[in-house]
PDB file of C-alpha atoms in Angstrom:
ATOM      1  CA  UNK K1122      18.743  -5.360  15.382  1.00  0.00           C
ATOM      2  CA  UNK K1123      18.282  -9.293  15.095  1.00  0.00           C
ATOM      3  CA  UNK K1124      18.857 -10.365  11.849  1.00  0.00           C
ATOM      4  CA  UNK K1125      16.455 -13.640  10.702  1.00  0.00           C
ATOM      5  CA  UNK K1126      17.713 -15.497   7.863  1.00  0.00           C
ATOM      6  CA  UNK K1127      15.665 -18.299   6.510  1.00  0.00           C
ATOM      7  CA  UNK K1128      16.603 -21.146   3.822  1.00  0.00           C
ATOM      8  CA  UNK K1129      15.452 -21.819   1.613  1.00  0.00           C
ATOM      9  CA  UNK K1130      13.276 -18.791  -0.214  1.00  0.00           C
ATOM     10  CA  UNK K1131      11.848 -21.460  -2.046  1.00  0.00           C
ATOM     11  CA  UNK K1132      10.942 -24.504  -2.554  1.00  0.00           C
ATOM     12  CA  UNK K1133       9.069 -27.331  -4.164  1.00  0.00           C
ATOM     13  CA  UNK K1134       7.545 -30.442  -2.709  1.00  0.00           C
ATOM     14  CA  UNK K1135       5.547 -33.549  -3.721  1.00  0.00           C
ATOM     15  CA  UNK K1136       2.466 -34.455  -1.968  1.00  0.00           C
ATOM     16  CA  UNK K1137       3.158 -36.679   1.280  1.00  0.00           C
ATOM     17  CA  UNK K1138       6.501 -35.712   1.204  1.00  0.00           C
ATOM     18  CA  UNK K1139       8.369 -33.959   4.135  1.00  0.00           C
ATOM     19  CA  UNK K1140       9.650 -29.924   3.574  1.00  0.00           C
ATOM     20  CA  UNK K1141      11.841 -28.541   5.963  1.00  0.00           C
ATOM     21  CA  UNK K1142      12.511 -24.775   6.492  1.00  0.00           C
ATOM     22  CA  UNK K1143      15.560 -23.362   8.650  1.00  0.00           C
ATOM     23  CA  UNK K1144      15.806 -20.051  10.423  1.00  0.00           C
ATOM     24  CA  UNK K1145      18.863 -18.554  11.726  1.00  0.00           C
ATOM     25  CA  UNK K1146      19.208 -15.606  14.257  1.00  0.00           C
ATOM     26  CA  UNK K1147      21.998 -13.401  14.620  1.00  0.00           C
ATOM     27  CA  UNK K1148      21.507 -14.109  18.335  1.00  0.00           C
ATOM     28  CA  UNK K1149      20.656 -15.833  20.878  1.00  0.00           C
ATOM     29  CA  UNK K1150      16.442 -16.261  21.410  1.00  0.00           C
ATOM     30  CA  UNK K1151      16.661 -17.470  24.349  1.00  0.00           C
ATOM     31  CA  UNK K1152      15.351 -15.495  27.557  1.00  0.00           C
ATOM     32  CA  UNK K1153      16.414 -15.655  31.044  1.00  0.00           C
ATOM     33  CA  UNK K1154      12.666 -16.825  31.712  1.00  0.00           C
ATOM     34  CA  UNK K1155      13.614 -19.619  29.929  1.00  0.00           C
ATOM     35  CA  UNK K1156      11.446 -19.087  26.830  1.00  0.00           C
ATOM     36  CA  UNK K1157      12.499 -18.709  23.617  1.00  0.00           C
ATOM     37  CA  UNK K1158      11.176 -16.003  21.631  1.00  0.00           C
ATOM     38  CA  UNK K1159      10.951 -17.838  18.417  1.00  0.00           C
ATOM     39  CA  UNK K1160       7.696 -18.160  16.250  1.00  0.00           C
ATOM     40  CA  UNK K1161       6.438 -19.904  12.733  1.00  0.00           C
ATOM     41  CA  UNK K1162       3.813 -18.353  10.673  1.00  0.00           C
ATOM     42  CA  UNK K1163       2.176 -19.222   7.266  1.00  0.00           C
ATOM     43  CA  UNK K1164       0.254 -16.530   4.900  1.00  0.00           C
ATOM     44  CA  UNK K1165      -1.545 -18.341   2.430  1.00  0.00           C
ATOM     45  CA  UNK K1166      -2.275 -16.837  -1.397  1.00  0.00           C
ATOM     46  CA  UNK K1167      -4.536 -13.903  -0.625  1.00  0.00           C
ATOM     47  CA  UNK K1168      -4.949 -14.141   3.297  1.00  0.00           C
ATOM     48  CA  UNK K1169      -3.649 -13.115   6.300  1.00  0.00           C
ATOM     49  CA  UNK K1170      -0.496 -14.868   7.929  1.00  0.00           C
ATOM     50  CA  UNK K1171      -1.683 -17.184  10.690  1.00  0.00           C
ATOM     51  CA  UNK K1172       0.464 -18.434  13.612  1.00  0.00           C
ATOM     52  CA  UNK K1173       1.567 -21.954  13.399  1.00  0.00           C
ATOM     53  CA  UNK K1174       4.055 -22.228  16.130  1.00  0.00           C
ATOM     54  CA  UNK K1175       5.318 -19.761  19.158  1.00  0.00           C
ATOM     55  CA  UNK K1176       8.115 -21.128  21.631  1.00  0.00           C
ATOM     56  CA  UNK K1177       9.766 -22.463  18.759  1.00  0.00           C
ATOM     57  CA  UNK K1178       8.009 -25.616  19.370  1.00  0.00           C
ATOM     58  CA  UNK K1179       4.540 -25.391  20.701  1.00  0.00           C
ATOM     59  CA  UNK K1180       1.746 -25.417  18.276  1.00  0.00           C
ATOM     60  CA  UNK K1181      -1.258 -23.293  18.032  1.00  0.00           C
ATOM     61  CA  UNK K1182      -4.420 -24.190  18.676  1.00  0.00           C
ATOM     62  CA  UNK K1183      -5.790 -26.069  15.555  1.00  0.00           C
ATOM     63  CA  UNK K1184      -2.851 -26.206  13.536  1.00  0.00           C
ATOM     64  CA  UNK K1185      -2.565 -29.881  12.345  1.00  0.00           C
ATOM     65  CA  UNK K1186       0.037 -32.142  13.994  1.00  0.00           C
ATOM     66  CA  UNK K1187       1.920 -32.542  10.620  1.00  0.00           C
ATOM     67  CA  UNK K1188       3.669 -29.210  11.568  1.00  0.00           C
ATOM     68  CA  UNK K1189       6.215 -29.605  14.077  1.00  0.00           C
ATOM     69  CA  UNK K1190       9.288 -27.170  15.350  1.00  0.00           C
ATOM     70  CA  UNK K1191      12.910 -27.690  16.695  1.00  0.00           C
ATOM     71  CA  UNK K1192      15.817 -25.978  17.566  1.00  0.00           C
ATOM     72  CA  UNK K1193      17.642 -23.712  20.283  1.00  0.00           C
ATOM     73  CA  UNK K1194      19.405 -20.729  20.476  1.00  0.00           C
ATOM     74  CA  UNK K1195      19.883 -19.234  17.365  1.00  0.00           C
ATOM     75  CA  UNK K1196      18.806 -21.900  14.943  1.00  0.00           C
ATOM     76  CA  UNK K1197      15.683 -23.442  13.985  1.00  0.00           C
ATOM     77  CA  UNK K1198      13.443 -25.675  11.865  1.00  0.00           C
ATOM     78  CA  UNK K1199      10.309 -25.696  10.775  1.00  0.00           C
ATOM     79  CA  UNK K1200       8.867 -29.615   9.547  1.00  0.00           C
ATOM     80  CA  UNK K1201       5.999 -30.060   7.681  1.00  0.00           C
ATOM     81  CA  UNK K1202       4.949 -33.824   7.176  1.00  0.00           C
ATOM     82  CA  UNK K1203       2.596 -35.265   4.389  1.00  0.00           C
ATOM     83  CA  UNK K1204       2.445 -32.136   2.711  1.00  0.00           C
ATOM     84  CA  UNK K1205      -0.857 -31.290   1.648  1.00  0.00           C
ATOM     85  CA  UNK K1206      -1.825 -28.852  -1.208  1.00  0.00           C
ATOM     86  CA  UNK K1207      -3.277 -26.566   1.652  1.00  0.00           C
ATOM     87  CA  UNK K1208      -0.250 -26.281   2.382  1.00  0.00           C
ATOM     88  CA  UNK K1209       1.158 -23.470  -0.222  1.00  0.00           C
ATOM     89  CA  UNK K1210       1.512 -20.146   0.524  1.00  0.00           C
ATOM     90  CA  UNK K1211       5.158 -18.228   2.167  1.00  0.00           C
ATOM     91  CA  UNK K1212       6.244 -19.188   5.387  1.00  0.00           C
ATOM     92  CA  UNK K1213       8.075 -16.644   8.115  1.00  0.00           C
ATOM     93  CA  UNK K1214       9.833 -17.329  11.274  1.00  0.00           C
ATOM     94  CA  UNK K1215       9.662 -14.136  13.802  1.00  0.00           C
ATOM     95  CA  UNK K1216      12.125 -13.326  16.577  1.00  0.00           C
ATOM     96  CA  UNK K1217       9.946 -11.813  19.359  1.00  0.00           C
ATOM     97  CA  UNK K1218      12.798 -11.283  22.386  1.00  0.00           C
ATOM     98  CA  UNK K1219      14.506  -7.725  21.267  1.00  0.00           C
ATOM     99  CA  UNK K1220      13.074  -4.835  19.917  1.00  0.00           C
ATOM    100  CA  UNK K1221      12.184  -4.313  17.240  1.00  0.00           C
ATOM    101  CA  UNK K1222      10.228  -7.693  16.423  1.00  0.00           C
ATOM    102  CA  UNK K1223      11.628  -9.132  13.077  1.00  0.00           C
ATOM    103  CA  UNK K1224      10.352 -11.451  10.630  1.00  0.00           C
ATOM    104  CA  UNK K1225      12.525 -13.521   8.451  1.00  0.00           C
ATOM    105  CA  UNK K1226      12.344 -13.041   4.536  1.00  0.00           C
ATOM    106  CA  UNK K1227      10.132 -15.513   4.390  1.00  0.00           C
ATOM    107  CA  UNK K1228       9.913 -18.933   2.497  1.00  0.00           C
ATOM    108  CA  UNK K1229       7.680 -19.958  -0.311  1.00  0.00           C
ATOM    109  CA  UNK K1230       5.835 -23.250  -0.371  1.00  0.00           C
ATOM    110  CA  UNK K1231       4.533 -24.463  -3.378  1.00  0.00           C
ATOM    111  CA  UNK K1232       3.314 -28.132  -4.441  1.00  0.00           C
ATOM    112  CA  UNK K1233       4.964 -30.516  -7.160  1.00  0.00           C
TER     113      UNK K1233
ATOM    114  CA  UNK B  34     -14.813 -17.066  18.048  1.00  0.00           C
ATOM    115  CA  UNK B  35     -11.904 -14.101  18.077  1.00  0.00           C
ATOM    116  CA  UNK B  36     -12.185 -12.063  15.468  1.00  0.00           C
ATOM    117  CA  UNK B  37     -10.267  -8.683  14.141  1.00  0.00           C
ATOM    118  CA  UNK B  38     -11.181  -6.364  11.546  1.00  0.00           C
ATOM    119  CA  UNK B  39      -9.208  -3.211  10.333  1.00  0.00           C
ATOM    120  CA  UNK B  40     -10.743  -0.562   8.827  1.00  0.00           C
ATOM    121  CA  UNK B  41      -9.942   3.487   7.215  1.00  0.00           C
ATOM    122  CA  UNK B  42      -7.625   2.367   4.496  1.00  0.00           C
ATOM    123  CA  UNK B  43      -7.840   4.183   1.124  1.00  0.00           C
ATOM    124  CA  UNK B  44      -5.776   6.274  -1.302  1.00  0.00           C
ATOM    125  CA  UNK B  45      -3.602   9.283   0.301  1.00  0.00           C
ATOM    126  CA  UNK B  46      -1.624  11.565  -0.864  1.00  0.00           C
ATOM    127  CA  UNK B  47       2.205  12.200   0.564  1.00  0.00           C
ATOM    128  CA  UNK B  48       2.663  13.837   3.697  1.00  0.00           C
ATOM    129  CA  UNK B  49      -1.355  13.639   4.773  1.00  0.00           C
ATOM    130  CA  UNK B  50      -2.690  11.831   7.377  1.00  0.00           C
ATOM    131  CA  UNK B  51      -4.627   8.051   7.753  1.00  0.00           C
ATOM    132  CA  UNK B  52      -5.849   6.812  10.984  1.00  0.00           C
ATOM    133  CA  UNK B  53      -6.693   2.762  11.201  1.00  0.00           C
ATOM    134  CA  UNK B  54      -9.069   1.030  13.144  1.00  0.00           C
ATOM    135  CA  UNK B  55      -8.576  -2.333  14.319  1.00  0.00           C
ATOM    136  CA  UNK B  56     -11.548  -3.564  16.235  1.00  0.00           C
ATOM    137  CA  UNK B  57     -12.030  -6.884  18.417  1.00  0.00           C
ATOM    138  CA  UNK B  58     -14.521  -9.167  19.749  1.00  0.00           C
ATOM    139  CA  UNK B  59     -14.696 -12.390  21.013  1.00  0.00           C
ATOM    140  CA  UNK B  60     -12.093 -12.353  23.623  1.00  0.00           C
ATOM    141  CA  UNK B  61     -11.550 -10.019  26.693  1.00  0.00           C
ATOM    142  CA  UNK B  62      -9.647  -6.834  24.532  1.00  0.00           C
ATOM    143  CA  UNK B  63      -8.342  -5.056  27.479  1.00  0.00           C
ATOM    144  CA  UNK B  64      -6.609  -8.143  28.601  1.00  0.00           C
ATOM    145  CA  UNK B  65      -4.367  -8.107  25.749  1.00  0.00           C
ATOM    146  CA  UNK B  66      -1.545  -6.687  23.977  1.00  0.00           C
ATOM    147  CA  UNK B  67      -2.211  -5.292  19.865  1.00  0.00           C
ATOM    148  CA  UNK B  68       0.148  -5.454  17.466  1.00  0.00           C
ATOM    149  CA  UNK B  69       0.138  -4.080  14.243  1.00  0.00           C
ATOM    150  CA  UNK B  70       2.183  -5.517  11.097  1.00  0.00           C
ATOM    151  CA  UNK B  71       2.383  -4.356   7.671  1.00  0.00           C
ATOM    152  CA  UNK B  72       3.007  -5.710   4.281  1.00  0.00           C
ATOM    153  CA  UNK B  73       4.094  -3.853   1.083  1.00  0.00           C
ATOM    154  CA  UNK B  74       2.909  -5.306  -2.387  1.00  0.00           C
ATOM    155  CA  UNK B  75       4.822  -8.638  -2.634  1.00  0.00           C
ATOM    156  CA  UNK B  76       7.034  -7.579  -0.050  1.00  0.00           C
ATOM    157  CA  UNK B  77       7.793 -10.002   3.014  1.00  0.00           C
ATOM    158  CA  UNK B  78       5.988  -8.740   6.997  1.00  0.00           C
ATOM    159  CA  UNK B  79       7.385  -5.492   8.781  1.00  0.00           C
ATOM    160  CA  UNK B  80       6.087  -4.981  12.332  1.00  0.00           C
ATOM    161  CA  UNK B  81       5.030  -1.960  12.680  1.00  0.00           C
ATOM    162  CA  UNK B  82       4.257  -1.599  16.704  1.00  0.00           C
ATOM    163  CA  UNK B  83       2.265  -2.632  19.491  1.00  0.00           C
ATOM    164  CA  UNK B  84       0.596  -1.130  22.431  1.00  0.00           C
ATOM    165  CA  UNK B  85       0.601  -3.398  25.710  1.00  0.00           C
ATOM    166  CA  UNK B  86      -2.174  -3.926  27.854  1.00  0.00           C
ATOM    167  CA  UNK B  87      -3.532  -1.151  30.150  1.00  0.00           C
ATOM    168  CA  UNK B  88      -2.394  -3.499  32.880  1.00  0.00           C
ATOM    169  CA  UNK B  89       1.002  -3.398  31.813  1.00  0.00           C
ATOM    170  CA  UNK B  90       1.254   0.145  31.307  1.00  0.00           C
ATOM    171  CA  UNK B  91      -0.678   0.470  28.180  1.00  0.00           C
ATOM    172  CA  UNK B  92       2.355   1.442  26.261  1.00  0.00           C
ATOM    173  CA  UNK B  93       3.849   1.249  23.131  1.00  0.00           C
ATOM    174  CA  UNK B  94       6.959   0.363  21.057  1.00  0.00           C
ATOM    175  CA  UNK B  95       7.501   1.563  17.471  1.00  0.00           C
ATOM    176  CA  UNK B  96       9.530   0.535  14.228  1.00  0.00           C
ATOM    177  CA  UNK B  97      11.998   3.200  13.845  1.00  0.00           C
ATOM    178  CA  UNK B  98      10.569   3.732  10.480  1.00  0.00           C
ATOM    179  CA  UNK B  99       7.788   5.103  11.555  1.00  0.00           C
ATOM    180  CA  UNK B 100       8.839   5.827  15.005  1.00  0.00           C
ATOM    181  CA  UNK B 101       7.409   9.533  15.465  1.00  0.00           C
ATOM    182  CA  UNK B 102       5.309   9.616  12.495  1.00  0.00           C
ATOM    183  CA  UNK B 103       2.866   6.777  13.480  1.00  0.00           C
ATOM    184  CA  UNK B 104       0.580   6.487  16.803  1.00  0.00           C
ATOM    185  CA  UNK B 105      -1.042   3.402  18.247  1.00  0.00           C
ATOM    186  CA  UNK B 106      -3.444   3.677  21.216  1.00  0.00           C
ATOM    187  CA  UNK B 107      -6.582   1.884  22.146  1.00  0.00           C
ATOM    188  CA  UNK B 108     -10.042   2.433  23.732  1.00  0.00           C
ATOM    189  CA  UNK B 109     -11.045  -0.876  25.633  1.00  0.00           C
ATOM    190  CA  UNK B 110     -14.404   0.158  26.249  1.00  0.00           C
ATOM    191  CA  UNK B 111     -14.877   0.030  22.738  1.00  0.00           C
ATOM    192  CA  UNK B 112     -12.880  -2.648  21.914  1.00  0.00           C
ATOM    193  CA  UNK B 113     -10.640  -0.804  19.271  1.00  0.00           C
ATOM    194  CA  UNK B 114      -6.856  -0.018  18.610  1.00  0.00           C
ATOM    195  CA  UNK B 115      -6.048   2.734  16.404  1.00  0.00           C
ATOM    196  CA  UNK B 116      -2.941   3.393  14.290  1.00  0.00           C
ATOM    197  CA  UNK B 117      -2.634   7.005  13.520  1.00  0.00           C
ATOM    198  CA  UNK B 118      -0.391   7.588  10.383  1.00  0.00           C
ATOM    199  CA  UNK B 119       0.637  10.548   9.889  1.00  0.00           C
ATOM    200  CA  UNK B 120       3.351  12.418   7.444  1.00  0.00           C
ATOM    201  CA  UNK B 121       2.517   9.466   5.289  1.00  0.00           C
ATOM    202  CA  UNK B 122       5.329   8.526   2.303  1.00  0.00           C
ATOM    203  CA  UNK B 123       4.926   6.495  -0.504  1.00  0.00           C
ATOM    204  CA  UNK B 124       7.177   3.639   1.110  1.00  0.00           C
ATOM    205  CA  UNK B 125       4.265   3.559   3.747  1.00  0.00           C
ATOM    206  CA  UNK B 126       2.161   1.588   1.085  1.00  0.00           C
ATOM    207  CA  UNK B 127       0.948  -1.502   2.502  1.00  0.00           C
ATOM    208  CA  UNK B 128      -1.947  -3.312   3.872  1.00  0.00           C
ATOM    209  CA  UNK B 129      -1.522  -3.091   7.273  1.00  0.00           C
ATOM    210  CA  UNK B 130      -2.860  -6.222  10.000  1.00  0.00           C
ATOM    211  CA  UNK B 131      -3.604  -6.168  13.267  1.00  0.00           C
ATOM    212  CA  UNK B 132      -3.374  -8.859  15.886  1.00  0.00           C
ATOM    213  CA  UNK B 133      -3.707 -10.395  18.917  1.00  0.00           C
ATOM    214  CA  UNK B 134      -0.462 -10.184  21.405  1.00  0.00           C
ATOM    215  CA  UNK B 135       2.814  -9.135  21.126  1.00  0.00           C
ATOM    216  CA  UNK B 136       5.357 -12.031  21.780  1.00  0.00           C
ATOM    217  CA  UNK B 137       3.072 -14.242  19.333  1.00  0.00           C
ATOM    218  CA  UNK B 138       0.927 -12.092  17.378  1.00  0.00           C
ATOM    219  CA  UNK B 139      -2.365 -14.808  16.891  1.00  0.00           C
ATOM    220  CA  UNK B 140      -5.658 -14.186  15.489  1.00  0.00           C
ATOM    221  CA  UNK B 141      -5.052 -11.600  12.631  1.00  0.00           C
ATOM    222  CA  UNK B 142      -7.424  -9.396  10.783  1.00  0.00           C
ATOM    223  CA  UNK B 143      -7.891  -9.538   7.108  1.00  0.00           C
ATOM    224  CA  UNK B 144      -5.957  -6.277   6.591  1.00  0.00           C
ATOM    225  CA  UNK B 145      -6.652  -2.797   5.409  1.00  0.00           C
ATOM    226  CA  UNK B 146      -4.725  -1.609   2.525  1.00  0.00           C
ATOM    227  CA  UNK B 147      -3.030   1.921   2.339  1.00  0.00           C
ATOM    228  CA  UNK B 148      -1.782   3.490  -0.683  1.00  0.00           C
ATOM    229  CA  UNK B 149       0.556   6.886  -0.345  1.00  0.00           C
ATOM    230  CA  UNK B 150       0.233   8.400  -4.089  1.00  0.00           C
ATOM    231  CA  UNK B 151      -0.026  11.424  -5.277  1.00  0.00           C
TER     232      UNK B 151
END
């Protein structure tokens, strides 16, 4: 199985400042379509995780611009700009290329 | 406006059964892949399964932890997908989502919780 390995577990950000969140695969996420099978979700206190970000960069429809995804290969970033208090809740990256689909351990957000 | 709702959680005991209903609207169900994911209490997201499309075989792909225990399949003319769970364990305690797709799982429901307890 693909192991997903996110850093930090935690952390703590002020208000209109940047948090970054890395995700590492024990391999390649990369298909020989060319996509790679690499997705960003937040679950916010007491709701369902929502999808923030397939193709390791694309965002979903009517997630705000402040969220933004890089990477290749086996590692990847999640950037959240002007963090908001909306914000909070635990983040998980999500390797969809090889059964079975895994989720990383997932990061918490929470506001300064 | 896609929307998914779960339903037939509840309280059941070790080694009975619990079948789930995840039920869509909004968006053209047979076209589409359905995943489902769970989550134990303060525990991080296991996927569970998924069933493709009747177009693509209307298969499905299990967790081996509950590979042979649990069953997805879906009725489009209804608009459902069902998760049978059967020789239920305590670690099976979760609430238990269901979403859209299966390379990008979008458009979840709110959940349906499942406690194994005797």
């Amino acid at each position: 199985d693909i192991v997903m390995t996110q850093t930090p577990l935690s952390l703590s950000v002020t208000p209109g400042q940047t948090a970054s969140i890395t995700c590492k695969s024990s391999q390649s996420l990369l298909f020989s379509d060319g996509k790679t099978y690499l997705s960003w979700y937040l679950q916010k206190p007491g709701q369902s995780p929502q999808l923030l970000i397939y193709e390791v960069s694309n965002l979903f429809s009517g997630v705000p611009d402040r969220f933004s995804g890089s990477g290749s290969g086996t590692d990847f970033t999640l950037k959240i700009s002007r963090v908001e208090a909306e914000d909070v809740g635990v983040f998980y990256c999500m390797q969809s290329i090889q059964l079975p689909i895994i989720f990383g351990q997932g990061t918490r957000l929470e506001i300064k | 406006e896609v929307q998914l709702v779960e339903s037939g959680g509840g309280l059941v005991q070790p080694g009975r059964s619990l079948r789930l209903t995840c039920r869509g609207s909004g968006f053209t169900f047979g076209n589409h892949s359905m995943t489902w994911v769970r989550q134990a209490p303060g525990k991080g997201l296991e996927w569970v399964g998924f069933i493709r499309s009747r177009g693509h075989g209307g298969t499905t792909e299990y967790a081996a932890s509950v590979k042979g225990r649990f069953t997805i399949s879906r009725d489009d003319s209804k608009s459902v997908a069902y998760l049978q769970m059967n020789s239920l364990k305590t670690e099976d305690t979760a609430v238990y989502y269901c979403s859209k797709s299966r390379y990008f799982p979008h458009y979840w429901g709110q959940g349906a919780l499942v406690t194994v307890s005797a």
